[in-house]
Short mmCIF file of C-alpha atoms and ligand atoms in Angstrom, two decimals:
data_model
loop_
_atom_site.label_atom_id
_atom_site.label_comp_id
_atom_site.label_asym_id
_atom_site.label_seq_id
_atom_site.Cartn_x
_atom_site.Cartn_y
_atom_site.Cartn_z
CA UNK U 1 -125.02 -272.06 147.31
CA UNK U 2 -122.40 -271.78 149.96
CA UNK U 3 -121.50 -268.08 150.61
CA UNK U 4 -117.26 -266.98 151.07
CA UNK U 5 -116.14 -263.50 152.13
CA UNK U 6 -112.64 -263.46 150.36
CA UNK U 7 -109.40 -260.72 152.17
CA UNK U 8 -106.43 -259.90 150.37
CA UNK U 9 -104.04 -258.91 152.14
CA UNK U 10 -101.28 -256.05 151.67
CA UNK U 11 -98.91 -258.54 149.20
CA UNK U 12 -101.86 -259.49 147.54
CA UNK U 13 -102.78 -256.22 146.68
CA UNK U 14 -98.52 -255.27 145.85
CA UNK U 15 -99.08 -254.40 142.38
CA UNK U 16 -101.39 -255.23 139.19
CA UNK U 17 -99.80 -258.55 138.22
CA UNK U 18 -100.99 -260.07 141.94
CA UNK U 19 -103.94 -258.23 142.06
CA UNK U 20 -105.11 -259.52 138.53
CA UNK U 21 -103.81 -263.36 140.27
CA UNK U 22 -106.14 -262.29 143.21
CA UNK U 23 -109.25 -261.69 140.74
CA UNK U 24 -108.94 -264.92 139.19
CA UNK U 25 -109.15 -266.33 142.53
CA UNK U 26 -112.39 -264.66 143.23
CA UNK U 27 -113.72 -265.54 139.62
CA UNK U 28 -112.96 -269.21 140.13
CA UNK U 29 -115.80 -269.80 142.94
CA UNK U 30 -118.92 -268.12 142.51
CA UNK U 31 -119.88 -268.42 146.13
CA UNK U 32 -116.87 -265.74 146.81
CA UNK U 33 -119.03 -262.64 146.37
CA UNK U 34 -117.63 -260.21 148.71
CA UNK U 35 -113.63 -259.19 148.87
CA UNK U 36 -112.06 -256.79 151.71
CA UNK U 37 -108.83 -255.44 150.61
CA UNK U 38 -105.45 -253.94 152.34
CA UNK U 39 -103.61 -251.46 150.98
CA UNK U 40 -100.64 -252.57 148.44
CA UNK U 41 -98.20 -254.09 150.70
CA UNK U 42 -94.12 -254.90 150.12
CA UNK U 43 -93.52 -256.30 146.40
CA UNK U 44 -89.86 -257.61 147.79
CA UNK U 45 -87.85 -257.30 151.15
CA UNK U 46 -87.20 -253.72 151.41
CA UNK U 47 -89.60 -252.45 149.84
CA UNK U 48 -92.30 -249.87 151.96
CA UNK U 49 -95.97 -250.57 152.12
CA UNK U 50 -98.32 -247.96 151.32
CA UNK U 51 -99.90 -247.33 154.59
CA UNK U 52 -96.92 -246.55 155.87
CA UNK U 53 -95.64 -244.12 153.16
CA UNK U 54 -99.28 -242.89 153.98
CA UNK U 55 -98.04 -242.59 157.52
CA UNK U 56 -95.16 -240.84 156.72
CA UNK U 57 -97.06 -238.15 154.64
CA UNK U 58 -99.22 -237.41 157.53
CA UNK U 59 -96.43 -236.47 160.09
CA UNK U 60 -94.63 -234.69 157.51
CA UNK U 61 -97.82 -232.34 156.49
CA UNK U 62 -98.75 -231.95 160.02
CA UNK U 63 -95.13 -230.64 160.88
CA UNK U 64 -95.22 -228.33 157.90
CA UNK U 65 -92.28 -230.15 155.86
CA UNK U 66 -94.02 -229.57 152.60
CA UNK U 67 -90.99 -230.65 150.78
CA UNK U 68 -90.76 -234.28 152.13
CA UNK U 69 -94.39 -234.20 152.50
CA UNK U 70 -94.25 -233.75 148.30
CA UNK U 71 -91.38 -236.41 148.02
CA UNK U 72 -93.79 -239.00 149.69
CA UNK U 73 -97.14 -238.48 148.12
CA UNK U 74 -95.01 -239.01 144.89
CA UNK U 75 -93.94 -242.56 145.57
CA UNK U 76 -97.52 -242.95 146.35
CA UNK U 77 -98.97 -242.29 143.32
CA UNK U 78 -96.00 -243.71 141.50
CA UNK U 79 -97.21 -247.06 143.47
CA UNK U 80 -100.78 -246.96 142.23
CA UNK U 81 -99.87 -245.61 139.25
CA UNK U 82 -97.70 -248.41 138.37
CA UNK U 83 -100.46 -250.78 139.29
CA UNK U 84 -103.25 -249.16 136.81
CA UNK U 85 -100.44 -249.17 133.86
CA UNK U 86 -99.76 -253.33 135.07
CA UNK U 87 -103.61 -254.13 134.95
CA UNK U 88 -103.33 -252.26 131.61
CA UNK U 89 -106.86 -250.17 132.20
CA UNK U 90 -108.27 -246.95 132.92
CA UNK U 91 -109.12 -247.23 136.89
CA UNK U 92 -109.74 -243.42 137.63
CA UNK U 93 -106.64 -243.83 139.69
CA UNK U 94 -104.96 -239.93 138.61
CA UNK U 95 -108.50 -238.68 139.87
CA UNK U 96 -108.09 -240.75 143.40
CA UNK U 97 -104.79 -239.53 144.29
CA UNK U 98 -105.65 -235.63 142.95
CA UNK U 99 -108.87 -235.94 145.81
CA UNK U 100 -106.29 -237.68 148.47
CA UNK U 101 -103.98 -235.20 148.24
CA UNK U 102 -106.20 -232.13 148.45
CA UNK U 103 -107.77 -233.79 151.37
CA UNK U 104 -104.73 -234.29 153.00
CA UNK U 105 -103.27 -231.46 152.65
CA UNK U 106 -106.15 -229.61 153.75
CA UNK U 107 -105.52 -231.16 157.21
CA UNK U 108 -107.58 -234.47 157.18
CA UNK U 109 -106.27 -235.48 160.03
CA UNK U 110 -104.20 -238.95 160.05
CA UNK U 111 -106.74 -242.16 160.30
CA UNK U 112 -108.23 -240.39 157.35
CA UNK U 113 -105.03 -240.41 155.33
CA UNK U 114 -103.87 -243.60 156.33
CA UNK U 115 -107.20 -245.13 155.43
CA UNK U 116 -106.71 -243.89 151.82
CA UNK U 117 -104.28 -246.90 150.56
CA UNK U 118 -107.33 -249.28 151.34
CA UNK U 119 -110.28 -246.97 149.81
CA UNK U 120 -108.28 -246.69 146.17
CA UNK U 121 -106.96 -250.37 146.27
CA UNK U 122 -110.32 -251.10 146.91
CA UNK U 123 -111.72 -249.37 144.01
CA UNK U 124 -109.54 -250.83 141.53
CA UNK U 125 -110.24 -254.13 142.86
CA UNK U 126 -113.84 -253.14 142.22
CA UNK U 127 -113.11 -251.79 138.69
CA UNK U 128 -110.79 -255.06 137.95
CA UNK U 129 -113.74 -257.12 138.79
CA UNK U 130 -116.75 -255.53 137.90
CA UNK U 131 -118.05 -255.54 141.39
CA UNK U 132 -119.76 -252.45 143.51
CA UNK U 133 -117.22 -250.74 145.66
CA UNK U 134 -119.23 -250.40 149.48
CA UNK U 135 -117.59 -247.94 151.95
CA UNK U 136 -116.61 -249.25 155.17
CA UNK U 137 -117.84 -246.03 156.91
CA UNK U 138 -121.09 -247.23 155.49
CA UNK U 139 -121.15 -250.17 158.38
CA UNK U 140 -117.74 -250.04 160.84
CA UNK U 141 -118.54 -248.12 163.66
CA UNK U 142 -116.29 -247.17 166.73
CA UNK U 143 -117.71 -246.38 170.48
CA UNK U 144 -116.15 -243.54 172.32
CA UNK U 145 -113.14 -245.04 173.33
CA UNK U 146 -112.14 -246.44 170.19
CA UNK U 147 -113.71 -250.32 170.43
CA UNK U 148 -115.71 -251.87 167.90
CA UNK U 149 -119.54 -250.45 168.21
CA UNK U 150 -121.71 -253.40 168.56
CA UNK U 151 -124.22 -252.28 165.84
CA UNK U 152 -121.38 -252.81 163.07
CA UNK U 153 -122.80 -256.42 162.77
CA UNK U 154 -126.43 -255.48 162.52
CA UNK U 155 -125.31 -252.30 160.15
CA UNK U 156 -123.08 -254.47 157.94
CA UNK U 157 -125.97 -257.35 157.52
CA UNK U 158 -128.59 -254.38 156.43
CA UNK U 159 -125.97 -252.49 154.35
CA UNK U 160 -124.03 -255.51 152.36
CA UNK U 161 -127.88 -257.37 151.83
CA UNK U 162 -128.25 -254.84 149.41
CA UNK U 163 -125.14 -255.90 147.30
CA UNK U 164 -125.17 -259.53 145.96
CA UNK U 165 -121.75 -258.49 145.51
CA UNK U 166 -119.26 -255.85 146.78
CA UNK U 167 -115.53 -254.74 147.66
CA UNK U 168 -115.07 -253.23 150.95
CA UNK U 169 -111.41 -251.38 151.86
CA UNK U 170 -110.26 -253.23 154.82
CA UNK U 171 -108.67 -251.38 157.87
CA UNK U 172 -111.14 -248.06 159.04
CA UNK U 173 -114.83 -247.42 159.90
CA UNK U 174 -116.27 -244.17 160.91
CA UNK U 175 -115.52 -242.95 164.58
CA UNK U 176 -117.76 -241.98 167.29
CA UNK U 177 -117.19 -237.86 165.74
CA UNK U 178 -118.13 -238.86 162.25
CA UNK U 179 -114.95 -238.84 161.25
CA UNK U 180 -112.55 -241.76 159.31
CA UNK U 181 -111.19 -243.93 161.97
CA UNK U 182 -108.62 -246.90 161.58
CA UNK U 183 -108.30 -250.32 163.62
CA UNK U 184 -104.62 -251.21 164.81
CA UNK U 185 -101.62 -252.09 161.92
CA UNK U 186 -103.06 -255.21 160.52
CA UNK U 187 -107.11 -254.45 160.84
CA UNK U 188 -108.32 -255.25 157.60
CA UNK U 189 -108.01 -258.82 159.02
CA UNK U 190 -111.10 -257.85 161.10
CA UNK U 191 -112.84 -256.07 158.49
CA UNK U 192 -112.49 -259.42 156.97
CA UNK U 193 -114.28 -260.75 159.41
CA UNK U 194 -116.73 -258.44 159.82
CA UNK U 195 -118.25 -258.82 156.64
CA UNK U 196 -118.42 -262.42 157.31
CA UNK U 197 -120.37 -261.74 159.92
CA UNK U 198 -122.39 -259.33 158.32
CA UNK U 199 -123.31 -261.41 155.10
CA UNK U 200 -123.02 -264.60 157.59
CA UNK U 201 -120.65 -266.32 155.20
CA UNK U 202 -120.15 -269.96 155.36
CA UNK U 203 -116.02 -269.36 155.27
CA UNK U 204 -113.86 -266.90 155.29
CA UNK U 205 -110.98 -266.76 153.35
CA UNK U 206 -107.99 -265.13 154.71
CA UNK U 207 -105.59 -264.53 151.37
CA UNK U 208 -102.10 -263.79 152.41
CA UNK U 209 -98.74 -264.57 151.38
CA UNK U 210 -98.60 -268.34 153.39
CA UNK U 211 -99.83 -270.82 153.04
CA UNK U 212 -101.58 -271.53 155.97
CA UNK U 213 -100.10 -270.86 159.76
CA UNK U 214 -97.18 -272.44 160.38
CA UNK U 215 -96.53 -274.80 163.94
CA UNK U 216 -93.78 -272.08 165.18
CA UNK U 217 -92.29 -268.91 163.29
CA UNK U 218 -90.07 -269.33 160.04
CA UNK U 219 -87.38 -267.55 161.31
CA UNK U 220 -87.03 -269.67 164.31
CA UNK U 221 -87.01 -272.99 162.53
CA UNK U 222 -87.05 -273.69 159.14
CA UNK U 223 -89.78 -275.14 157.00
CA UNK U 224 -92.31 -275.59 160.22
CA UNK U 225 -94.94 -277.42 159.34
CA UNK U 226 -98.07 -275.91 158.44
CA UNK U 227 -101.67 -276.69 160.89
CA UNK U 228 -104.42 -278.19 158.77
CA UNK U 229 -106.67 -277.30 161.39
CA UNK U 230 -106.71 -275.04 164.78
CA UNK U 231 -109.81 -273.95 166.96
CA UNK U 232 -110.60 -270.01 167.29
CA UNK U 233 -109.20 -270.86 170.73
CA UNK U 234 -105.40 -272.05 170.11
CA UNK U 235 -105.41 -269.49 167.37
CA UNK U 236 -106.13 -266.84 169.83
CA UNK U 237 -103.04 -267.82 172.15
CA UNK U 238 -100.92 -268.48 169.34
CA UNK U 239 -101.70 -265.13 167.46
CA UNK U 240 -101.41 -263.34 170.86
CA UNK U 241 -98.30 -264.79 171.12
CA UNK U 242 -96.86 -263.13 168.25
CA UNK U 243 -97.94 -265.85 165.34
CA UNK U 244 -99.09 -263.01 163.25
CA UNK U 245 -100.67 -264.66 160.36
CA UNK U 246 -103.91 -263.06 161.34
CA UNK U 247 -104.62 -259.77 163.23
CA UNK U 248 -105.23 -261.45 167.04
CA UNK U 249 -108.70 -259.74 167.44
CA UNK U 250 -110.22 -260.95 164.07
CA UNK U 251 -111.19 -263.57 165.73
CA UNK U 252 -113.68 -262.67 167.61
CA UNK U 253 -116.36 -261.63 164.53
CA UNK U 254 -116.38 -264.51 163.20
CA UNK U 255 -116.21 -266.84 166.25
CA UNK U 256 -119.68 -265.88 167.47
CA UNK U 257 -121.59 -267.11 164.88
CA UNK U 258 -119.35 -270.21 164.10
CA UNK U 259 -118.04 -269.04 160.67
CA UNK U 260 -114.65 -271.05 159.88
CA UNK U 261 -111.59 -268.88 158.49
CA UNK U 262 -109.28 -270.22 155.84
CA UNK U 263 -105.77 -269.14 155.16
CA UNK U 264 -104.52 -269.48 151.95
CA UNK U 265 -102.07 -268.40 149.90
CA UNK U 266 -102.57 -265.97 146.80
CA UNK U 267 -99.36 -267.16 145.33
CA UNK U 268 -100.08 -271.43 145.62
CA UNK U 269 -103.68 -270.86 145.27
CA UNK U 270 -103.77 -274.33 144.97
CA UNK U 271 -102.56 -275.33 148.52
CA UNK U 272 -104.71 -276.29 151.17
CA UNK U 273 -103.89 -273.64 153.76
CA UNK U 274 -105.20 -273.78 156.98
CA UNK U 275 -108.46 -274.47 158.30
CA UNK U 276 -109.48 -272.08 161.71
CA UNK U 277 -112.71 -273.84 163.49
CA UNK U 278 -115.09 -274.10 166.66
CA UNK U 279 -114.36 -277.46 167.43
CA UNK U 280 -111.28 -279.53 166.43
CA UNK U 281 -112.00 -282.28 164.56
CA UNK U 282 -109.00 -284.09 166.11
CA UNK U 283 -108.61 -287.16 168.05
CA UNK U 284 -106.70 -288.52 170.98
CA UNK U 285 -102.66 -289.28 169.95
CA UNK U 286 -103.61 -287.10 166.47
CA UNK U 287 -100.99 -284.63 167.90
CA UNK U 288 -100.62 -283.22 171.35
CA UNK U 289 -99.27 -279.82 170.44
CA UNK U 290 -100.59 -277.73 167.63
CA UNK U 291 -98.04 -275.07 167.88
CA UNK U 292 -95.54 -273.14 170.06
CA UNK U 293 -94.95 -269.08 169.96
CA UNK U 294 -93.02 -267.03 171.56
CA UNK U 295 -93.00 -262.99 172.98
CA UNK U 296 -90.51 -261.46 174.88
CA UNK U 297 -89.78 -258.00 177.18
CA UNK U 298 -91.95 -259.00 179.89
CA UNK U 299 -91.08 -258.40 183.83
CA UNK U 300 -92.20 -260.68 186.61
CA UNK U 301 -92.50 -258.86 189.69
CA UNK U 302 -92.60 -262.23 192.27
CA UNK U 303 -93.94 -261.44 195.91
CA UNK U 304 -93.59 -264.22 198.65
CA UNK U 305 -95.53 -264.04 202.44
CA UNK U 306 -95.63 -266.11 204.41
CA UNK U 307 -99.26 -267.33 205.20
CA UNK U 308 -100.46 -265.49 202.29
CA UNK U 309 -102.98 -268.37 201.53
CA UNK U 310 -104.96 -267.15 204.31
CA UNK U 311 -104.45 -263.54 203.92
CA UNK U 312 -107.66 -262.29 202.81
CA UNK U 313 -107.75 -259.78 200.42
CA UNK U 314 -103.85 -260.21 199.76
CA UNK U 315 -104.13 -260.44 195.86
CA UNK U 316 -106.78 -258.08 195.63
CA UNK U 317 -105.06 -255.35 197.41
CA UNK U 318 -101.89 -255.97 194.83
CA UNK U 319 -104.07 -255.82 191.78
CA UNK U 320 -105.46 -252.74 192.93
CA UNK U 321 -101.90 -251.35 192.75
CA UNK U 322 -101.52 -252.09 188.97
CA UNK U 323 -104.99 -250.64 188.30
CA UNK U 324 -104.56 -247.34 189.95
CA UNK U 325 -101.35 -247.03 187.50
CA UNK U 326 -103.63 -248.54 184.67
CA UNK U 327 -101.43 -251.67 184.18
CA UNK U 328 -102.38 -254.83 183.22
CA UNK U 329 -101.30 -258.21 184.28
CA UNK U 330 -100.45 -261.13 181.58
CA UNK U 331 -100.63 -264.07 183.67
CA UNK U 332 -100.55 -264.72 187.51
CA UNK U 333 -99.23 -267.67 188.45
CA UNK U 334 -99.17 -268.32 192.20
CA UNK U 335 -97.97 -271.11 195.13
CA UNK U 336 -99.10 -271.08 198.55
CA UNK U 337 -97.23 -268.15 199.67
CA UNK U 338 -95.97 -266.99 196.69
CA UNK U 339 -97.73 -264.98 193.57
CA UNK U 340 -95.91 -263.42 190.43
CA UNK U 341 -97.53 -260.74 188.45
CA UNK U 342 -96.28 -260.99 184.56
CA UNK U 343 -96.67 -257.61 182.91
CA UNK U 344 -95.62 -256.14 179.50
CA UNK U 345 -92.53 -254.01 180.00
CA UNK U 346 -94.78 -251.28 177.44
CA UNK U 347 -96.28 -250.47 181.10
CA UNK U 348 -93.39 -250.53 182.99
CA UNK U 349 -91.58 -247.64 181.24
CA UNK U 350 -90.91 -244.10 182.91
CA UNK U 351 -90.43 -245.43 186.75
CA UNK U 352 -94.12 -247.23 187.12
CA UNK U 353 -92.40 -250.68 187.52
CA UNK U 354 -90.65 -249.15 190.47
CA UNK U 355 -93.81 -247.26 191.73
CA UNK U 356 -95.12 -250.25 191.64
CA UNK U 357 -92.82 -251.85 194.09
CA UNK U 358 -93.18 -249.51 196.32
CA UNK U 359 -97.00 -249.15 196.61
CA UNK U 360 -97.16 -253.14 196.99
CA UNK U 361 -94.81 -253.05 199.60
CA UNK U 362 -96.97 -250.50 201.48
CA UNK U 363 -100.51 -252.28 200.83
CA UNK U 364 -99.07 -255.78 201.81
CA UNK U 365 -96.01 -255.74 203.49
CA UNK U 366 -94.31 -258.90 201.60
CA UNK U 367 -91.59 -260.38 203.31
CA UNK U 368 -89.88 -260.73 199.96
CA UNK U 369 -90.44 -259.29 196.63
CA UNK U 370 -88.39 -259.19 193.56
CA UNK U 371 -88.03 -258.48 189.92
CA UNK U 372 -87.22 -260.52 186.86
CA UNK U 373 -87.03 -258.50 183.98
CA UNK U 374 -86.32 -259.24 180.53
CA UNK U 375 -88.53 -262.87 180.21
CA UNK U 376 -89.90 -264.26 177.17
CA UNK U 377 -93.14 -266.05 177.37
CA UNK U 378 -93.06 -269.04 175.35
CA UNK U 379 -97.08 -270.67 174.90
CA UNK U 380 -97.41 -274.91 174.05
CA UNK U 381 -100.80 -274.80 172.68
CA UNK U 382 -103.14 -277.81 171.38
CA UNK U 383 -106.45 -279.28 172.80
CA UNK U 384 -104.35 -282.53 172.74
CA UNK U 385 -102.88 -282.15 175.56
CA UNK U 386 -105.99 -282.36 178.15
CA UNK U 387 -106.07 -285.64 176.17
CA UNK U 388 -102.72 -287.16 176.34
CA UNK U 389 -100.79 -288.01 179.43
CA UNK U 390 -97.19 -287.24 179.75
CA UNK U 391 -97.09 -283.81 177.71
CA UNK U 392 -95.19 -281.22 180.30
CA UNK U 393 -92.70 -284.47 181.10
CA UNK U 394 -91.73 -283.95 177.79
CA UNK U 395 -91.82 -280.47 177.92
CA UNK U 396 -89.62 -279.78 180.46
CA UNK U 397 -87.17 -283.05 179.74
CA UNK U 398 -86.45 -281.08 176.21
CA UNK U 399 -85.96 -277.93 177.71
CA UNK U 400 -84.01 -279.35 180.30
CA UNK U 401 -81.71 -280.71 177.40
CA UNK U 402 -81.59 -278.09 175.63
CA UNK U 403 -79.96 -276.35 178.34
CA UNK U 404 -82.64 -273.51 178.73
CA UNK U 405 -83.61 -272.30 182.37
CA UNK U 406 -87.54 -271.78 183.09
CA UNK U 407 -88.09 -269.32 185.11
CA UNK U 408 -92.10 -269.20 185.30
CA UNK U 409 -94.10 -271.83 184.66
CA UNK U 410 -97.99 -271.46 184.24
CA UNK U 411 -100.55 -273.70 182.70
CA UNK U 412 -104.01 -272.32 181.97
CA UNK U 413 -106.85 -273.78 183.70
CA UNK U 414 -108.90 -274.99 180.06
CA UNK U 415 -105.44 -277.22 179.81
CA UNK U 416 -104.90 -275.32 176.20
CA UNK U 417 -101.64 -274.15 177.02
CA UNK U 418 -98.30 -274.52 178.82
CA UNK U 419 -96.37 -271.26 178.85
CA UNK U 420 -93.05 -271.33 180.62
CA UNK U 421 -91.14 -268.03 181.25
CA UNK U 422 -87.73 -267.70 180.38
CA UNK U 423 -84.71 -265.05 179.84
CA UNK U 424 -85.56 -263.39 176.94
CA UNK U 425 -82.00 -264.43 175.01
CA UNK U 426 -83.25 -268.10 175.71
CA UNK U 427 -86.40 -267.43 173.42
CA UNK U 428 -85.74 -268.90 170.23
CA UNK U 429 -84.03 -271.71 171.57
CA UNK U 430 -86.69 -272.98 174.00
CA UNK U 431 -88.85 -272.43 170.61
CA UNK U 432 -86.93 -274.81 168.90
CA UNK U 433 -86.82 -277.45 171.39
CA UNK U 434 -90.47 -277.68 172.18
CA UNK U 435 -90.94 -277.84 168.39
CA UNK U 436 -88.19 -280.03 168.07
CA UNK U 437 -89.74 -282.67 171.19
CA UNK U 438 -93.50 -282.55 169.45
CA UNK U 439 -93.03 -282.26 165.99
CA UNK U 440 -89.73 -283.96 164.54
CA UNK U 441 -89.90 -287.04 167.14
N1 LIG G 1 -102.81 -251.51 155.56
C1 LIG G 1 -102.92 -251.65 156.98
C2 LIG G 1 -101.57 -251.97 157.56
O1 LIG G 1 -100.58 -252.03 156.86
C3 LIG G 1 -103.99 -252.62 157.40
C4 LIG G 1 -103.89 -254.02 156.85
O2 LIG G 1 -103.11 -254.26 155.93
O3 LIG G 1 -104.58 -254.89 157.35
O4 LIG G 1 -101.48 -252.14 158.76
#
């Protein structure tokens, strides 16, 4: 029997009417014996998500406003309360937030509080089901400097074999000091995938509120059409890109050992969603772009020298610049005398940029260099285009027409990609054209 590691996300998890919808998913496949869960997420536009109200509880008891502190942890309990009256059971929820609060308030420190919207959805998930709940300090484990340990994988395989089947809160692990420690906004995506890896799952289903990822962002164009299939590969530039569907390094668990990932949609259970694979199954002319995302704030700091193509060391001697101030570069495209370092303006803040500019100036003496800031990066992406001629002619023609100025251009070297840079106000609409040229032609 095939084996499926099943993650609801935060609107999944909203309140007891979805959550009950998300149980009867799980029930309807028997080979979906393990579910990660996020925290109850945004019921409508407006609305706050837990882990954030969680969030805001934290600061407020670390800076001693008691009063606001109060105020919050009410609207959390009201939340989960809300959800045990809608599932219309006794889930030992009163007892879950009476623990939470004592623990927080006894200084638990902040990954620990924020972790506590996944460990009670969790266990009503578990108690809705009839499933064990497993503890994700039991298996996630950070190094030092806050990275995924290694041994999670060979931790989570010993730890889940013991559970035909189990619910695991999404989002934290246990930290190098023993203590609760979270991922980045968005990490139960890779406790997803974890547990995959850790069971070995033949798919892993990704249960959001889409229904699958969509060839450019909603709120560029509307109705995009949704990818049947992508490789781990395009969906790592596109989700680094900004196509946030899935948390960009969830990937990476799952890609090792070849597990697919399916995104589907908890509300159309019945769609298709979209497949995520090692190899795409598709052919020459079956479409040469698979999607297009964009990301602004980004500076370009563009050096020219002349005879730089023979200068040895030239490059080297810049990049040790932006290590020494512990930047790092997006992309480098260069010409024969020319090279442009493309850096997130998060670096850039508080003077570096122009540190920067000075130290290269002293380690290579350019004859020119210059700044572009405010660029959006803008990434074509598809396997089909090492296998179609012709693709950047149309590129550029329907940016061209579109009226939109490139200011960078850089293809990467595995021919997955085409990124142009461009002002960052030209974003959206050199979006819309690319999507536009490959996808309503
Ligand atoms: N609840 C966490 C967040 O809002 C993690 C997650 O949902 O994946 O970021």
């Amino acid at each position: 029997m095939s084996l499926k590691v099943c993650k609801f996300g935060g609107t999944s998890m909203a309140d007891g009417n979805i959550i009950l919808c998300a149980a009867k998913i799980v029930e309807a496949d028997e080979a979906r014996r393990y579910v990660v869960v996020s925290a109850p997420g945004k019921r409508f536009s407006g609305d706050i998500k837990v882990t954030d109200l969680l969030y805001q509880a934290s600061a407020q008891q670390e800076a001693g406003d008691i009063h606001g502190f109060e105020d919050t942890f009410e609207k959390i309990s009201a939340r989960f309360l809300s959800i045990e009256r809608e599932i219309g059971k006794n889930l030992g929820v009163q007892a879950a937030l009476d623990e939470m609060k004592a623990a927080m308030l006894g200084g638990a420190g902040q990954d620990y509080c924020v972790s506590r919207g996944e460990f009670v959805a969790a266990h009503i998930m578990a108690a809705v089901l009839d499933v064990p709940f497993v503890d994700a300090t039991e298996f996630v484990r950070f190094n030092e400097d806050g990275t995924l340990s290694e041994e999670t994988f060979d931790l989570a395989a010993k730890v889940l074999k013991k559970y035909p089947r189990a619910v695991v809160p999404g989002f934290y692990g246990l930290g190098f000091d023993g203590k609760v420690k979270t991922f980045s906004r968005g990490g139960g995506d890779i406790s997803g995938a974890i547990v995959a890896r850790g069971v070995m799952a033949d798919l892993y289903e990704n249960w959001t509120d889409v229904s699958g990822f969509y060839a450019c962002d909603p709120r560029i164009v509307n109705s995009p059409k949704c990818i049947g299939e992508l490789s781990y590969q395009e969906l790592r530039e596109l989700s680094y890109m900004g196509a946030n569907v899935l948390h960009s390094e969830s990937i990476f668990p799952v890609r090792s050992a070849g597990i697919p990932i399916r995104i589907c949609n908890t509300f159309r259970p019945q769609d298709e969603g979209t497949y995520i694979v090692a190899t795409s199954s598709r052919e020459v002319g079956d479409g040469v772009v698979t999607g297009v995302a964009g990301k602004k704030d980004f500076t370009v700091i563009f050096l020219e020298k002349s005879m730089m193509n023979s200068e040895i060391g030239f490059v080297g001697k810049v990049l040790s610049v932006i290590e020494k101030h512990g930047v790092s570069f997006e992309h480098l495209p260069s010409g024969i005398d020319t090279m442009s370092l493309v850096i997130d303006n998060e670096y850039l803040k508080n003077g570096i940029l122009e540190k920067l500019v000075a130290e290269m100036k002293e380690a290579v003496n350019p004859d020119k260099i210059y700044i572009h800031e405010d660029i959006a990066l803008v990434a074509t992406v598809g396997h089909g285009m090492a296998r179609n001629i012709g693709t950047s002619a149309r590129l550029f023609k329907a940016l061209s027409e579109a009226g939109v100025n490139v200011r960078m251009i850089d293809q990467g070297s595995s021919e997955l990609n085409i990124i142009v840079g461009v002002e960052n106000e030209d974003c959206a609409s050199c979006i819309r054209a690319i999507y536009h040229e490959f996808f309503e032609n």
